[in-house]
Amino acid sequence: MLKEITAALFFGLAIWAYQATNPPPPKICGTPGGPPITAPRVKLRDGRHLAYKEQGVSRETAKSKIVYVHGFASTRHDTVSVANLSPEVVQELGLYFVSFDRPGYGESDPDPNRSPESIALDIEELADHLGLGSKFHVMGFSMGGQVVWGCLKYIPHRLAGATLIAPVVNYWWPGFPANLSTEAYYQQPPQDQWTLRVAHHAPWLTYWWNTQKWFPASAVAAQKPEVFSRQDLELLFMVTGGGKDNKPQAIMHPQTIQQGEFETLHRDMMVGFGKWKFDPMDLENPFPENEGSVHLWQGDEDKMVPPSLQRYIVQRLPWINFHEVSGSGHLFPFIPEICEAIIKSSVLGKN
């Protein structure tokens, strides 16, 4: 009898372990039971589709063509820098923007092999499908800013310029002094420390960690108020008009995780904080003849991305134009005048 009970317990534990570490399959857009396809999409060489959205002047008349990369828990619709530009500036500078849903988000097919290299090559393919020419600008916010590092590594020959806006850092990049990255890491809420530790050291447990109920998971994923600065909360209140109890609320487009959280939020964590094949601090200047420029924008009160690590990166890479925004948190691109400054520095090469 004891053997039967023991066997049943082991069987039950095996089932639990399998379910805990194997997320449900994504509900892919356009498949039976999946969300509908409403956006224009391009088909990539591996058969996946990327959904995209065009804004600004036409491709044919554009003076500058910008590929915008959205951040964590966002979609192609969340182009904060684009949305805060005046039509006059767009016309004056001849700006064309294309934003796209990163794999798994919105209406883009998931990519179980997603990596910093694969997403850079996706951007190159998207640009070629749309006929953006031999060179184009890339601009990324937050986790999308992290994608720009991959572009600087893998497709630098295709770039007319690159802009990183509050780019997420990986605390395990080898170029960081251990004391600096450790200090910055422990500035994060304890629950985020554990979430990032799991994503880096035990990525196969990422789904379980983010869905278990015993311990709090990522405060950033849950969009808890404590991850935002005072200015961030004011900007959220301004943009959303206030939510429950007239308090500011975070923004998430309804399409963001419609195909499932694993291939969006969880995959972002595993890729962003996993083991990279390169260290951004080893990159060389992609514009040695000043034929383009790279810019990094960072708020000095950002609670999600430690400013100390950005300052160290630009010390190591002096060819990056660094813009530290005083009194700002993570959401400073929502401020129209800063948004305009970001765009102008990107396409005009101004400091």
CSV table of C-alpha atoms in Angstrom, one decimal:
chain,number,residue,atom,x,y,z
A,1,MET,CA,0.0,0.0,0.0
A,2,LEU,CA,2.9,2.4,0.9
A,3,LYS,CA,4.5,1.8,-2.5
A,4,GLU,CA,1.2,2.7,-4.3
A,5,ILE,CA,0.9,5.9,-2.3
A,6,THR,CA,4.5,6.8,-2.9
A,7,ALA,CA,4.1,6.1,-6.6
A,8,ALA,CA,1.0,8.3,-6.7
A,9,LEU,CA,2.8,11.1,-5.0
A,10,PHE,CA,5.7,11.0,-7.4
A,11,PHE,CA,3.3,10.8,-10.3
A,12,GLY,CA,1.4,13.9,-9.0
A,13,LEU,CA,4.7,15.8,-8.4
A,14,ALA,CA,5.8,14.9,-11.9
A,15,ILE,CA,2.6,16.3,-13.4
A,16,TRP,CA,2.9,19.4,-11.3
A,17,ALA,CA,6.5,19.9,-12.3
A,18,TYR,CA,5.6,19.5,-16.0
A,19,GLN,CA,2.7,22.0,-15.8
A,20,ALA,CA,4.8,24.4,-13.7
A,21,THR,CA,7.7,24.6,-16.2
A,22,ASN,CA,5.7,24.2,-19.5
A,23,PRO,CA,3.6,27.1,-20.3
A,24,PRO,CA,0.4,26.7,-22.4
A,25,PRO,CA,1.0,27.3,-26.2
A,26,PRO,CA,0.4,30.8,-27.5
A,27,LYS,CA,-2.9,31.7,-29.2
A,28,ILE,CA,-1.4,32.7,-32.5
A,29,CYS,CA,-3.2,35.4,-34.4
A,30,GLY,CA,-5.1,34.1,-37.4
A,31,THR,CA,-5.3,30.5,-36.2
A,32,PRO,CA,-8.5,28.8,-35.1
A,33,GLY,CA,-9.3,30.1,-31.6
A,34,GLY,CA,-6.6,32.8,-31.9
A,35,PRO,CA,-7.1,36.6,-32.1
A,36,PRO,CA,-7.9,38.1,-35.5
A,37,ILE,CA,-5.4,39.8,-37.8
A,38,THR,CA,-6.2,43.5,-38.1
A,39,ALA,CA,-2.8,45.0,-38.9
A,40,PRO,CA,-0.6,45.0,-42.0
A,41,ARG,CA,2.1,42.3,-41.6
A,42,VAL,CA,5.2,41.2,-43.4
A,43,LYS,CA,6.3,37.5,-43.7
A,44,LEU,CA,9.8,36.8,-42.6
A,45,ARG,CA,12.1,34.2,-44.2
A,46,ASP,CA,11.4,31.7,-41.4
A,47,GLY,CA,7.7,32.0,-42.0
A,48,ARG,CA,6.8,34.2,-39.0
A,49,HIS,CA,4.9,37.4,-39.4
A,50,LEU,CA,5.6,40.9,-38.0
A,51,ALA,CA,2.7,43.3,-37.6
A,52,TYR,CA,3.6,47.0,-38.2
A,53,LYS,CA,2.2,50.5,-38.1
A,54,GLU,CA,3.3,53.5,-40.2
A,55,GLN,CA,3.1,57.1,-39.2
A,56,GLY,CA,4.4,60.4,-40.3
A,57,VAL,CA,5.1,61.4,-43.9
A,58,SER,CA,5.1,58.8,-46.7
A,59,ARG,CA,8.1,56.6,-47.3
A,60,GLU,CA,8.6,58.2,-50.7
A,61,THR,CA,8.9,61.7,-49.4
A,62,ALA,CA,10.7,61.0,-46.1
A,63,LYS,CA,14.0,62.7,-45.2
A,64,SER,CA,14.5,60.3,-42.3
A,65,LYS,CA,13.1,56.8,-41.8
A,66,ILE,CA,12.8,55.6,-38.3
A,67,VAL,CA,12.1,52.1,-37.0
A,68,TYR,CA,10.7,52.4,-33.5
A,69,VAL,CA,11.0,49.5,-31.1
A,70,HIS,CA,8.4,49.4,-28.3
A,71,GLY,CA,9.1,48.5,-24.7
A,72,PHE,CA,8.0,45.9,-22.1
A,73,ALA,CA,4.2,45.2,-22.0
A,74,SER,CA,3.7,47.4,-25.1
A,75,THR,CA,2.8,47.2,-28.8
A,76,ARG,CA,3.3,48.9,-32.1
A,77,HIS,CA,0.7,51.4,-30.9
A,78,ASP,CA,2.8,52.6,-28.0
A,79,THR,CA,5.2,54.9,-29.8
A,80,VAL,CA,5.3,57.5,-27.1
A,81,SER,CA,8.0,59.6,-28.9
A,82,VAL,CA,5.9,59.7,-32.1
A,83,ALA,CA,2.6,60.4,-30.4
A,84,ASN,CA,4.0,63.5,-28.7
A,85,LEU,CA,5.4,65.2,-31.8
A,86,SER,CA,3.5,68.1,-33.4
A,87,PRO,CA,2.5,67.6,-37.0
A,88,GLU,CA,4.5,70.6,-37.9
A,89,VAL,CA,7.7,69.0,-36.7
A,90,VAL,CA,6.9,65.8,-38.5
A,91,GLN,CA,6.4,67.7,-41.8
A,92,GLU,CA,9.4,70.0,-41.3
A,93,LEU,CA,11.8,67.2,-40.7
A,94,GLY,CA,10.2,64.8,-43.1
A,95,LEU,CA,9.8,62.1,-40.6
A,96,TYR,CA,8.6,58.6,-41.4
A,97,PHE,CA,8.0,56.2,-38.5
A,98,VAL,CA,7.3,52.5,-38.6
A,99,SER,CA,6.7,50.7,-35.3
A,100,PHE,CA,6.1,46.9,-35.1
A,101,ASP,CA,5.0,44.4,-32.6
A,102,ARG,CA,8.0,42.6,-31.2
A,103,PRO,CA,7.6,38.7,-31.6
A,104,GLY,CA,4.7,37.4,-29.5
A,105,TYR,CA,3.3,40.8,-28.8
A,106,GLY,CA,0.2,42.2,-30.4
A,107,GLU,CA,-0.2,40.6,-33.8
A,108,SER,CA,3.3,39.4,-34.5
A,109,ASP,CA,4.0,35.7,-34.4
A,110,PRO,CA,5.9,34.4,-31.4
A,111,ASP,CA,9.6,33.4,-31.8
A,112,PRO,CA,10.6,30.7,-29.3
A,113,ASN,CA,14.2,31.3,-30.5
A,114,ARG,CA,14.1,35.0,-29.8
A,115,SER,CA,17.5,36.6,-29.0
A,116,PRO,CA,19.2,40.0,-29.3
A,117,GLU,CA,20.5,38.9,-32.7
A,118,SER,CA,17.2,37.5,-34.1
A,119,ILE,CA,15.3,40.7,-33.3
A,120,ALA,CA,17.9,42.8,-35.0
A,121,LEU,CA,17.6,40.6,-38.1
A,122,ASP,CA,13.8,40.9,-37.9
A,123,ILE,CA,14.2,44.7,-38.0
A,124,GLU,CA,16.5,44.4,-41.1
A,125,GLU,CA,14.0,42.2,-42.9
A,126,LEU,CA,11.1,44.6,-42.0
A,127,ALA,CA,13.0,47.5,-43.4
A,128,ASP,CA,13.8,45.6,-46.6
A,129,HIS,CA,10.1,44.5,-47.0
A,130,LEU,CA,9.0,48.1,-46.7
A,131,GLY,CA,11.8,49.5,-49.0
A,132,LEU,CA,13.4,51.8,-46.5
A,133,GLY,CA,16.7,51.8,-48.3
A,134,SER,CA,20.2,50.8,-47.4
A,135,LYS,CA,20.2,52.8,-44.2
A,136,PHE,CA,17.6,53.8,-41.6
A,137,HIS,CA,17.4,55.0,-38.0
A,138,VAL,CA,16.5,52.8,-35.1
A,139,MET,CA,15.0,54.1,-31.9
A,140,GLY,CA,13.9,52.0,-28.9
A,141,PHE,CA,12.3,52.8,-25.5
A,142,SER,CA,13.0,50.8,-22.3
A,143,MET,CA,13.2,47.1,-23.3
A,144,GLY,CA,13.0,48.3,-26.9
A,145,GLY,CA,16.1,50.3,-26.2
A,146,GLN,CA,17.8,47.1,-25.2
A,147,VAL,CA,17.0,45.9,-28.7
A,148,VAL,CA,18.9,48.8,-30.2
A,149,TRP,CA,22.1,47.3,-28.6
A,150,GLY,CA,21.5,44.2,-30.8
A,151,CYS,CA,21.1,46.4,-33.9
A,152,LEU,CA,24.5,48.1,-33.1
A,153,LYS,CA,26.1,44.7,-32.8
A,154,TYR,CA,24.5,42.8,-35.7
A,155,ILE,CA,23.3,45.3,-38.3
A,156,PRO,CA,25.5,48.4,-37.8
A,157,HIS,CA,26.0,48.7,-41.6
A,158,ARG,CA,22.3,49.3,-42.0
A,159,LEU,CA,22.0,52.2,-39.5
A,160,ALA,CA,21.8,55.9,-40.3
A,161,GLY,CA,21.6,56.5,-36.5
A,162,ALA,CA,20.5,54.9,-33.3
A,163,THR,CA,18.7,56.2,-30.2
A,164,LEU,CA,18.4,54.3,-26.9
A,165,ILE,CA,15.7,55.8,-24.6
A,166,ALA,CA,16.0,54.6,-21.0
A,167,PRO,CA,17.3,51.3,-22.3
A,168,VAL,CA,16.9,48.4,-19.9
A,169,VAL,CA,20.3,47.1,-18.7
A,170,ASN,CA,21.3,43.5,-18.0
A,171,TYR,CA,23.0,43.4,-14.6
A,172,TRP,CA,25.1,40.4,-15.8
A,173,TRP,CA,26.9,42.1,-18.7
A,174,PRO,CA,30.5,41.3,-18.1
A,175,GLY,CA,31.7,44.9,-18.6
A,176,PHE,CA,30.1,46.1,-15.4
A,177,PRO,CA,32.3,46.3,-12.3
A,178,ALA,CA,30.8,43.8,-9.9
A,179,ASN,CA,30.3,46.3,-7.1
A,180,LEU,CA,28.5,48.7,-9.4
A,181,SER,CA,26.1,46.2,-10.9
A,182,THR,CA,25.4,44.6,-7.5
A,183,GLU,CA,24.6,47.9,-5.9
A,184,ALA,CA,22.2,48.8,-8.8
A,185,TYR,CA,20.6,45.4,-8.7
A,186,TYR,CA,19.8,45.7,-5.0
A,187,GLN,CA,18.1,49.0,-5.6
A,188,GLN,CA,15.3,47.1,-7.3
A,189,PRO,CA,12.3,45.9,-5.3
A,190,PRO,CA,13.1,42.4,-3.7
A,191,GLN,CA,10.4,40.7,-5.8
A,192,ASP,CA,12.0,42.0,-9.0
A,193,GLN,CA,15.4,40.9,-7.8
A,194,TRP,CA,14.1,37.4,-7.5
A,195,THR,CA,12.3,37.6,-10.9
A,196,LEU,CA,15.5,38.7,-12.7
A,197,ARG,CA,17.6,36.2,-10.8
A,198,VAL,CA,15.3,33.4,-12.0
A,199,ALA,CA,15.3,34.7,-15.6
A,200,HIS,CA,19.1,34.8,-15.7
A,201,HIS,CA,20.1,31.6,-13.7
A,202,ALA,CA,17.0,29.4,-14.2
A,203,PRO,CA,15.1,30.6,-17.3
A,204,TRP,CA,13.2,27.3,-17.5
A,205,LEU,CA,11.5,28.4,-14.2
A,206,THR,CA,10.4,31.8,-15.5
A,207,TYR,CA,6.9,30.8,-16.3
A,208,TRP,CA,6.4,29.1,-13.0
A,209,TRP,CA,7.9,32.0,-11.0
A,210,ASN,CA,5.6,34.5,-12.8
A,211,THR,CA,2.5,32.4,-12.3
A,212,GLN,CA,3.0,30.9,-8.8
A,213,LYS,CA,1.0,32.4,-5.9
A,214,TRP,CA,3.3,31.9,-2.9
A,215,PHE,CA,5.7,34.8,-3.5
A,216,PRO,CA,5.1,38.1,-5.3
A,217,ALA,CA,6.5,38.1,-8.8
A,218,SER,CA,7.7,41.1,-10.9
A,219,ALA,CA,6.5,44.5,-9.6
A,220,VAL,CA,7.3,45.9,-13.1
A,221,ALA,CA,5.2,43.3,-14.9
A,222,ALA,CA,2.3,44.1,-12.4
A,223,GLN,CA,2.9,47.8,-13.0
A,224,LYS,CA,3.0,48.5,-9.3
A,225,PRO,CA,3.1,52.2,-8.3
A,226,GLU,CA,6.4,51.8,-6.5
A,227,VAL,CA,8.3,51.2,-9.7
A,228,PHE,CA,7.4,54.7,-11.0
A,229,SER,CA,9.0,57.9,-10.0
A,230,ARG,CA,6.9,60.9,-8.8
A,231,GLN,CA,7.1,62.4,-12.3
A,232,ASP,CA,6.1,59.1,-13.9
A,233,LEU,CA,3.0,59.0,-11.7
A,234,GLU,CA,2.1,62.6,-12.7
A,235,LEU,CA,2.6,61.7,-16.4
A,236,LEU,CA,0.5,58.6,-16.1
A,237,PHE,CA,-2.3,60.6,-14.4
A,238,MET,CA,-2.1,63.2,-17.2
A,239,VAL,CA,-2.2,60.5,-20.0
A,240,THR,CA,-4.9,58.3,-18.4
A,241,GLY,CA,-6.9,60.9,-16.7
A,242,GLY,CA,-6.8,58.9,-13.5
A,243,GLY,CA,-8.2,55.5,-12.7
A,244,LYS,CA,-9.7,53.9,-9.6
A,245,ASP,CA,-9.9,56.3,-6.6
A,246,ASN,CA,-8.7,59.0,-9.0
A,247,LYS,CA,-5.2,57.5,-8.9
A,248,PRO,CA,-2.8,57.2,-11.9
A,249,GLN,CA,-2.9,53.9,-13.7
A,250,ALA,CA,-0.4,52.3,-16.0
A,251,ILE,CA,-1.2,51.9,-19.7
A,252,MET,CA,-1.4,48.6,-21.6
A,253,HIS,CA,-3.0,48.2,-25.0
A,254,PRO,CA,-5.7,45.5,-25.1
A,255,GLN,CA,-3.7,43.6,-27.8
A,256,THR,CA,-0.5,43.5,-25.8
A,257,ILE,CA,-0.5,40.0,-24.4
A,258,GLN,CA,-3.5,38.6,-26.3
A,259,GLN,CA,-1.4,35.7,-27.6
A,260,GLY,CA,-0.2,34.8,-24.1
A,261,GLU,CA,2.1,36.2,-21.4
A,262,PHE,CA,4.9,33.7,-21.8
A,263,GLU,CA,6.0,34.7,-25.3
A,264,THR,CA,5.6,38.4,-24.4
A,265,LEU,CA,6.4,39.4,-20.9
A,266,HIS,CA,8.2,36.2,-19.8
A,267,ARG,CA,10.2,35.8,-23.0
A,268,ASP,CA,11.3,39.5,-22.6
A,269,MET,CA,12.7,38.7,-19.2
A,270,MET,CA,14.6,35.6,-20.3
A,271,VAL,CA,16.1,37.3,-23.3
A,272,GLY,CA,16.8,40.7,-21.7
A,273,PHE,CA,18.3,39.3,-18.5
A,274,GLY,CA,19.7,36.1,-19.9
A,275,LYS,CA,23.2,35.3,-21.1
A,276,TRP,CA,24.1,37.4,-24.1
A,277,LYS,CA,26.6,36.5,-26.8
A,278,PHE,CA,28.1,39.9,-26.6
A,279,ASP,CA,28.7,42.7,-24.2
A,280,PRO,CA,27.5,46.1,-25.4
A,281,MET,CA,30.5,47.7,-23.7
A,282,ASP,CA,32.7,45.9,-26.3
A,283,LEU,CA,31.0,47.6,-29.2
A,284,GLU,CA,32.9,49.8,-31.6
A,285,ASN,CA,31.7,53.2,-33.0
A,286,PRO,CA,29.5,52.4,-36.0
A,287,PHE,CA,30.0,55.9,-37.3
A,288,PRO,CA,33.8,56.5,-37.3
A,289,GLU,CA,33.5,59.3,-39.9
A,290,ASN,CA,30.6,61.0,-38.1
A,291,GLU,CA,28.2,59.9,-40.8
A,292,GLY,CA,25.7,59.1,-38.1
A,293,SER,CA,25.3,59.3,-34.4
A,294,VAL,CA,24.2,57.3,-31.4
A,295,HIS,CA,22.3,58.8,-28.5
A,296,LEU,CA,21.3,57.5,-25.1
A,297,TRP,CA,18.7,59.3,-23.0
A,298,GLN,CA,18.1,58.6,-19.3
A,299,GLY,CA,16.1,60.1,-16.5
A,300,ASP,CA,18.2,60.6,-13.3
A,301,GLU,CA,15.3,59.5,-11.1
A,302,ASP,CA,14.4,56.3,-13.0
A,303,LYS,CA,13.4,53.6,-10.6
A,304,MET,CA,13.3,50.8,-13.3
A,305,VAL,CA,16.7,51.4,-15.0
A,306,PRO,CA,19.5,52.5,-12.7
A,307,PRO,CA,21.1,55.7,-14.1
A,308,SER,CA,24.5,54.8,-12.5
A,309,LEU,CA,24.8,51.9,-15.0
A,310,GLN,CA,24.0,54.1,-18.0
A,311,ARG,CA,26.7,56.6,-16.8
A,312,TYR,CA,29.2,53.8,-16.7
A,313,ILE,CA,28.3,52.5,-20.2
A,314,VAL,CA,28.8,55.9,-21.8
A,315,GLN,CA,32.2,56.3,-20.0
A,316,ARG,CA,33.2,53.1,-21.6
A,317,LEU,CA,31.7,54.1,-25.0
A,318,PRO,CA,32.5,57.9,-25.3
A,319,TRP,CA,31.2,57.9,-28.9
A,320,ILE,CA,27.6,57.8,-27.5
A,321,ASN,CA,26.0,61.1,-27.0
A,322,PHE,CA,24.6,61.0,-23.4
A,323,HIS,CA,21.5,63.0,-22.4
A,324,GLU,CA,20.6,62.8,-18.7
A,325,VAL,CA,17.2,64.3,-18.0
A,326,SER,CA,17.1,66.0,-14.6
A,327,GLY,CA,14.2,65.2,-12.3
A,328,SER,CA,12.8,62.6,-14.7
A,329,GLY,CA,11.9,58.9,-14.2
A,330,HIS,CA,11.2,56.3,-16.9
A,331,LEU,CA,8.4,58.0,-18.8
A,332,PHE,CA,10.0,61.3,-19.8
A,333,PRO,CA,9.4,60.7,-23.6
A,334,PHE,CA,5.8,61.6,-22.8
A,335,ILE,CA,6.9,65.2,-22.2
A,336,PRO,CA,6.4,66.9,-25.6
A,337,GLU,CA,9.5,69.2,-25.5
A,338,ILE,CA,11.7,66.3,-24.5
A,339,CYS,CA,10.2,64.1,-27.2
A,340,GLU,CA,11.0,66.7,-29.8
A,341,ALA,CA,14.6,67.0,-28.5
A,342,ILE,CA,15.0,63.3,-28.7
A,343,ILE,CA,13.8,63.2,-32.3
A,344,LYS,CA,15.9,66.2,-33.4
A,345,SER,CA,19.1,64.9,-31.8
A,346,SER,CA,18.5,61.6,-33.6
A,347,VAL,CA,17.9,62.8,-37.1
A,348,LEU,CA,19.9,66.0,-37.1
A,349,GLY,CA,22.8,64.7,-35.0
A,350,LYS,CA,22.5,67.5,-32.5
A,351,ASN,CA,23.6,67.3,-28.9
